[in-house]
Amino acid sequence: MNILLIGSGGREHAMAMKMAESTLCDRLYCSPGNPGTDECAENVPLDLGDMEALGRFLEENAIDLIVSGPEQPLVDGLHDRLLESGALDGRCFFGPEQAGAQLEGSKDFAKEFMVRNQIPTAAYRSFHATEKQQAKEYLQEVAPPFVLKADGLAAGKGVIITETIEEAEQALDELMGGALGDAGKTVVIEAFLKGREFSVFVMTNGEDAVWLPAAKDYKRIGEGDVGPNTGGMGSISPVPFLDETLRSKVDERIVQRTLKGLKKENLPFLGFLFFGLIEVEGEPFVIEYNVRLGDPETQSILPRTEGDLLAAMWDLAHGNAPSALGEKEEHSASVILASKGYPGSYTKGEPISLNGLGSHIRVIHAGTAHDGSGRLVTSGGRVLAVNALGGRLSDCLENVYAAIGKIEFDGMQYRRDIGSGL
Ligand code: AMP
Ligand code: GLY
């Protein structure tokens, strides 16, 4: 099988590593990729806006499977455009069409979908910028903390949680005033849920769902979960509090009802579905849907996934009973090494030294590049993820932090408390 994987982050490097292990994998291309994917795949610079060139690439390289790591191409309708241009021509695109991608691309759509399909989520109301006065009146009726969400994709900046009504009104003014462009023209105001967050992943064709290992990510920049939100500073898998009872509730009330809803509403969906969940006194609620895998959850879950990921994807794509994927008993932890200044503006171009790491450590590239003289340097906010497996969570954390001690770049920052607070 020849595969084109789209993306350039840590998630894509982790996906490329897993796909390259499969006996089904002949040639694996990553676009644009990064220095990490370059080691297990062939990086190719493709313009996703140029259907003709993309179609030619698929044809000339006999691509069988196209997978999008990030959500943006899916929300922008890449799958639909390839279909319309005829470039898919029997190839399989693993990732939903634009209609299904709305589960992530529009918070308002996702909330309405959940209500229509009796999927547990926080109570809410949505307001368009033309209804700002009604939105402010609604804020008077609900109790703090106030949760405001920009409807559209906002690169992790779209959720604002405030304690005072003045801050909530200010956030509303900013969002509706265009601070996040069109993404904030509609705002969802929802009830605050207090509980434990976790991430569940399935692969589905809208009919069958194959569970991947679940994970927990650490979103804030600071230890003890303080400071601004980031793309994610670390992750662990499995989730210690996701026991059989909670898992069955998630499967019945959330995963199965989502599949049923997709079918009922004629939304074809072949791809990964990522449920951002919160457990409140034993009951699971959906915080958000994503139509892709998580970053940095993928870096922890794929090393724990037993079985052939590509075979399961292929089976799902062809409507066959999907090959089940197992979960290794071992624990997995990933810690992100970030650039100085992240999640604000950050430095770039710092040389990275990665010497003396054992083979039990996986270094997953996210924001790295080669400079003019071929040295590995930093090029993004989140630079690397360091992952290890271990019999106990404490074992893998010990290995990860020992390895981090051997990695250097100027301004490197990371959380020392990944795996705690459970
Ligand atoms: P999201 O971008 O939807 O994942 O939201 C970002 C973060 O905001 C989540 O990971 C939660 O920590 C928090 N959050 C979102 N919605 C709620 C809610 N209704 N109650 C409490 N926390 C929330
Ligand atoms: N780690 C959260 C996400 O990928 O959205």
XYZ file of C-alpha atoms and ligand atoms in Angstrom:
450
model
C 0.000 0.000 0.000
C 1.249 3.504 -0.873
C 0.244 6.203 1.536
C 0.176 9.992 1.603
C 0.059 11.441 5.109
C -0.674 15.159 5.343
C 0.800 17.270 8.145
C 4.054 18.311 9.755
C 3.732 17.960 13.521
C 4.448 15.499 16.293
C 1.162 13.717 15.698
C 2.142 13.079 12.087
C 5.613 11.843 13.034
C 4.027 9.411 15.517
C 1.500 8.292 12.867
C 4.242 7.836 10.277
C 6.280 5.707 12.706
C 3.297 3.448 13.350
C 2.302 3.154 9.686
C 5.864 2.395 8.622
C 5.832 -0.632 10.975
C 2.998 -2.244 9.023
C 3.792 -5.054 6.608
C 1.141 -3.507 4.339
C 3.132 -0.305 3.972
C 5.086 -0.078 0.723
C 5.799 3.611 0.243
C 4.909 6.281 2.767
C 4.973 9.972 1.831
C 4.461 12.827 4.231
C 3.535 16.350 3.123
C 5.160 18.579 4.095
C 6.528 16.447 6.971
C 9.406 17.364 9.269
C 12.941 16.055 9.970
C 11.383 13.232 12.042
C 9.014 11.997 9.341
C 11.947 12.226 6.932
C 13.474 9.270 8.795
C 10.499 6.908 8.372
C 8.777 8.365 5.287
C 9.623 10.486 2.248
C 8.791 14.142 2.725
C 7.112 15.795 -0.260
C 6.104 19.448 -0.554
C 2.584 19.467 -2.002
C 0.240 22.406 -2.441
C -3.134 21.268 -1.101
C -4.808 24.088 -3.029
C -3.575 22.802 -6.401
C -5.898 19.922 -7.284
C -4.222 19.275 -10.602
C -0.743 18.834 -9.129
C -2.126 16.851 -6.213
C -4.035 14.570 -8.588
C -0.871 14.050 -10.634
C 1.091 13.134 -7.517
C -1.542 10.588 -6.459
C -1.566 9.067 -9.919
C 2.189 8.971 -10.522
C 2.902 7.457 -7.114
C -0.045 5.057 -7.170
C -1.275 6.305 -3.805
C -3.873 4.011 -2.242
C -4.554 5.818 1.010
C -4.572 9.526 1.917
C -4.713 10.511 5.573
C -4.950 14.012 7.011
C -3.233 14.447 10.369
C -4.635 17.936 11.109
C -8.245 19.156 10.981
C -7.830 22.235 8.802
C -7.655 20.427 5.418
C -10.738 18.400 6.399
C -12.727 21.423 7.544
C -11.630 23.206 4.344
C -13.080 20.336 2.285
C -9.950 18.682 0.881
C -11.696 15.296 0.762
C -14.647 16.812 -1.171
C -12.389 18.648 -3.636
C -10.415 15.490 -4.389
C -13.665 13.611 -4.950
C -15.059 16.309 -7.233
C -11.860 16.572 -9.261
C -11.895 12.827 -9.876
C -8.448 12.498 -8.292
C -9.593 9.954 -5.732
C -10.568 7.467 -8.418
C -10.816 4.413 -6.177
C -8.251 5.641 -3.679
C -9.268 5.894 -0.089
C -9.285 9.178 1.836
C -9.212 8.519 5.583
C -10.807 11.634 7.045
C -14.352 12.982 6.724
C -15.797 15.167 4.025
C -16.560 18.782 4.925
C -20.069 17.981 6.179
C -18.797 15.482 8.771
C -15.822 17.676 9.648
C -18.287 20.261 10.980
C -18.297 18.229 14.191
C -14.976 19.957 14.822
C -15.253 22.952 12.504
C -18.361 24.415 14.130
C -18.991 24.241 17.880
C -22.576 25.349 17.264
C -23.120 22.487 14.799
C -21.531 20.015 17.241
C -23.739 21.168 20.128
C -26.914 20.952 18.024
C -25.871 17.518 16.803
C -25.397 16.323 20.394
C -28.759 17.675 21.501
C -30.513 16.078 18.500
C -28.887 12.756 19.287
C -29.161 12.712 23.105
C -25.408 12.803 23.590
C -24.499 14.172 27.033
C -22.878 17.620 26.893
C -23.029 20.868 28.890
C -26.213 22.955 28.568
C -25.674 25.891 26.184
C -27.014 28.587 23.939
C -25.484 30.059 20.776
C -25.596 33.671 19.703
C -24.651 35.363 16.447
C -22.897 38.746 16.552
C -26.245 40.335 15.686
C -27.629 38.964 18.982
C -25.028 40.426 21.315
C -27.627 42.001 23.576
C -29.439 38.662 24.051
C -26.072 37.011 24.754
C -25.362 39.553 27.503
C -28.809 38.990 28.995
C -28.167 35.235 28.957
C -24.889 35.757 30.832
C -26.929 37.431 33.608
C -29.033 34.274 33.921
C -26.218 31.713 34.214
C -23.851 31.110 37.102
C -20.071 31.618 36.901
C -17.565 30.421 35.792
C -18.645 31.541 32.305
C -17.563 29.399 29.337
C -17.513 31.142 25.956
C -16.519 29.373 22.758
C -15.881 30.762 19.316
C -17.915 28.693 16.865
C -15.131 28.149 14.315
C -11.575 26.813 14.346
C -9.349 29.093 16.389
C -6.056 27.213 16.867
C -6.671 26.572 20.567
C -7.603 30.196 21.313
C -11.341 29.844 20.944
C -12.371 28.899 24.499
C -12.539 31.558 27.188
C -13.401 30.728 30.784
C -13.893 33.644 33.187
C -15.047 34.128 36.757
C -16.639 37.572 36.467
C -19.450 38.782 34.290
C -17.403 41.844 33.282
C -14.666 39.618 31.833
C -17.273 37.446 30.124
C -18.888 40.494 28.515
C -15.510 41.765 27.419
C -14.663 38.378 25.866
C -18.012 38.432 24.080
C -17.302 41.920 22.696
C -13.888 40.821 21.487
C -15.054 37.573 19.890
C -18.081 39.128 18.208
C -15.985 42.151 17.234
C -13.795 39.886 15.103
C -10.766 39.231 17.377
C -10.628 35.710 15.902
C -12.020 36.659 12.515
C -15.169 34.875 11.394
C -14.516 32.039 13.863
C -15.937 34.188 16.675
C -18.939 35.672 14.861
C -21.080 33.039 16.529
C -20.379 32.308 20.184
C -21.492 29.310 22.221
C -22.052 30.052 25.914
C -22.170 26.851 27.933
C -22.410 25.627 31.500
C -19.109 25.018 33.271
C -18.511 21.357 34.087
C -16.197 20.426 36.929
C -14.547 17.070 36.614
C -11.689 15.084 35.143
C -10.875 15.463 31.464
C -9.740 12.656 29.174
C -9.538 11.875 25.460
C -11.111 8.897 23.708
C -10.223 7.935 20.134
C -11.967 5.680 17.667
C -11.495 4.869 14.013
C -14.776 4.547 12.185
C -16.534 4.228 8.847
C -19.790 5.418 10.358
C -20.881 1.829 10.954
C -18.162 0.154 12.978
C -15.865 1.782 15.483
C -12.480 0.506 16.568
C -11.264 1.940 19.860
C -7.687 3.122 20.171
C -6.126 3.531 23.616
C -7.455 6.523 25.544
C -5.210 9.276 26.889
C -5.045 12.294 29.075
C -3.324 15.440 27.947
C -1.906 18.349 29.934
C -3.020 21.521 28.210
C -1.699 24.394 30.303
C 1.839 25.710 30.002
C 2.538 25.696 33.746
C 3.061 22.920 36.274
C -0.035 22.285 38.399
C -2.187 23.196 35.365
C -1.755 26.933 35.536
C -1.129 29.607 32.925
C -2.296 29.870 29.328
C -3.603 26.975 27.266
C -1.205 25.392 24.789
C -1.582 22.777 22.081
C -0.724 20.276 24.863
C 2.424 19.901 26.964
C 2.354 16.172 27.567
C 0.154 13.095 27.633
C -0.217 9.732 29.270
C -2.017 6.527 28.371
C -3.941 4.626 29.714
C -6.227 6.934 31.703
C -6.166 5.574 35.278
C -9.777 6.511 36.079
C -11.262 5.174 32.812
C -12.517 1.889 34.265
C -14.865 -0.614 32.607
C -17.999 1.117 33.920
C -17.016 4.547 32.619
C -15.799 3.037 29.361
C -19.153 1.330 28.719
C -20.994 4.566 29.428
C -18.726 6.376 26.958
C -19.253 3.690 24.348
C -23.039 3.483 24.688
C -23.988 7.093 25.295
C -21.316 8.860 23.291
C -19.560 6.712 20.670
C -22.553 4.641 19.521
C -25.010 7.549 19.642
C -22.564 9.643 17.609
C -22.346 6.939 14.929
C -26.117 6.562 14.896
C -26.508 10.331 14.597
C -24.038 10.539 11.715
C -25.943 7.853 9.882
C -29.367 9.322 10.564
C -28.206 12.731 9.394
C -26.551 11.367 6.242
C -23.069 12.431 7.229
C -20.624 9.870 5.820
C -17.663 9.549 8.122
C -14.522 7.563 7.462
C -11.713 8.591 9.744
C -10.592 9.175 13.285
C -13.017 10.590 15.820
C -11.576 12.111 18.963
C -13.946 12.756 21.864
C -12.720 15.379 24.342
C -14.570 14.213 27.447
C -15.042 15.174 31.060
C -16.132 12.839 33.826
C -18.423 14.505 36.350
C -19.260 12.282 39.332
C -18.940 9.133 37.268
C -20.879 10.425 34.234
C -19.160 11.284 30.935
C -19.924 14.491 28.981
C -18.573 15.677 25.638
C -16.521 18.876 25.802
C -15.659 18.750 22.116
C -15.397 16.581 19.046
C -12.322 16.469 16.853
C -12.215 14.736 13.489
C -8.580 13.638 13.740
C -6.174 12.282 16.319
C -4.885 14.426 19.203
C -1.512 16.045 19.573
C 0.276 15.133 21.893
C -2.051 12.193 22.693
C -1.067 10.326 19.513
C 2.570 10.281 20.638
C 1.461 8.262 23.706
C -1.346 6.097 22.315
C 0.158 4.698 19.119
C 3.158 3.075 20.858
C 0.586 1.286 23.079
C -1.556 0.168 20.146
C -1.174 -3.488 19.371
C -1.946 -4.706 15.882
C -1.789 -3.225 12.444
C -3.200 0.299 12.280
C -3.106 0.332 8.476
C -4.961 -2.975 8.217
C -7.725 -1.641 10.464
C -7.959 1.576 8.420
C -8.076 -0.386 5.175
C -10.799 -2.708 6.463
C -12.910 0.195 7.677
C -12.487 1.954 4.351
C -13.712 -1.127 2.490
C -16.621 -1.913 4.785
C -15.054 -5.154 6.013
C -15.286 -6.196 9.644
C -12.362 -4.181 10.970
C -9.315 -5.896 12.429
C -9.458 -5.226 16.157
C -6.594 -3.338 17.701
C -5.296 -4.364 21.084
C -3.817 -2.302 23.864
C -0.481 -3.119 25.411
C -0.509 -3.491 29.195
C 2.350 -1.032 29.452
C 1.930 2.619 30.294
C 3.076 5.359 27.946
C 4.040 8.952 28.663
C 5.106 11.815 26.404
C 6.549 15.122 27.525
C 6.724 18.099 25.176
C 9.884 20.183 24.975
C 8.880 23.693 23.934
C 10.679 26.825 22.802
C 11.289 29.771 25.064
C 8.251 32.063 25.037
C 5.722 29.426 23.900
C 2.649 29.665 23.812
C 3.356 33.356 23.141
C 5.862 34.387 20.492
C 8.910 32.165 20.699
C 12.500 31.892 19.567
C 13.488 29.782 16.536
C 16.675 28.440 14.990
C 18.252 27.122 18.220
C 20.538 24.123 17.598
C 19.234 20.901 19.189
C 21.505 18.302 20.745
C 20.067 14.773 21.003
C 23.015 12.653 22.059
C 23.192 9.467 24.091
C 19.513 8.497 24.128
C 18.777 4.797 24.526
C 16.695 2.823 22.038
C 13.847 2.578 24.571
C 13.217 6.312 24.121
C 11.274 7.738 21.195
C 11.981 11.288 20.198
C 9.101 12.598 18.128
C 9.685 15.726 16.084
C 7.193 18.592 15.889
C 8.804 22.020 15.451
C 12.240 21.089 14.114
C 14.065 21.885 10.873
C 17.485 21.505 9.294
C 19.370 24.761 8.886
C 21.591 25.701 5.926
C 24.447 23.583 7.231
C 22.250 20.574 7.973
C 22.101 21.041 11.738
C 18.874 20.162 13.536
C 17.354 23.384 14.920
C 14.111 24.498 16.541
C 11.436 25.889 14.220
C 8.201 25.830 16.196
C 6.646 26.371 19.619
C 6.386 22.707 20.468
C 9.711 21.267 19.344
C 9.910 17.606 20.388
C 7.962 15.005 22.340
C 9.917 12.495 24.364
C 8.045 9.218 24.826
C 8.689 5.978 26.657
C 6.722 2.883 27.616
C 7.008 1.260 31.014
C 5.420 -1.364 33.263
C 4.187 1.354 35.575
C 3.462 4.999 34.865
C 6.284 5.959 37.212
C 8.747 3.795 35.214
C 8.034 5.465 31.919
C 8.081 8.930 33.458
C 11.448 8.166 35.008
C 12.795 7.109 31.602
C 11.333 10.127 29.851
C 12.730 12.644 32.325
C 16.145 10.935 32.372
C 16.244 11.222 28.564
C 15.185 14.870 28.683
C 18.253 15.482 30.840
C 20.349 14.564 27.787
C 18.522 16.822 25.325
C 19.489 20.441 24.973
C 18.494 23.559 23.109
C 18.612 27.135 24.218
C 15.457 28.213 26.074
C 14.015 24.647 26.298
C 11.000 24.515 28.620
C 8.843 21.584 29.719
C 6.505 20.518 32.506
C 7.998 18.340 35.198
C 4.601 17.155 36.448
C 3.240 15.169 33.485
C 1.426 12.123 34.881
C 0.464 13.772 38.164
C -2.827 15.104 39.497
C -4.894 12.016 38.641
P -11.854 22.917 23.895
O -11.042 23.783 22.976
O -13.325 22.856 23.572
O -11.217 21.587 24.129
O -11.748 23.620 25.322
C -10.513 23.902 25.889
C -10.545 23.603 27.340
O -11.517 24.427 28.000
C -10.988 22.181 27.664
O -9.935 21.287 27.585
C -11.495 22.347 29.063
O -10.425 22.335 29.985
C -12.099 23.707 29.060
N -13.548 23.634 28.859
C -14.206 23.682 27.689
N -15.536 23.593 27.894
C -15.734 23.474 29.222
C -16.876 23.333 30.062
N -18.123 23.334 29.571
N -16.673 23.228 31.388
C -15.431 23.255 31.905
N -14.311 23.385 31.180
C -14.455 23.496 29.848
N -4.402 17.685 22.514
C -5.627 18.243 22.106
C -5.841 18.303 20.668
O -5.147 17.704 19.869
O -6.786 18.984 20.264
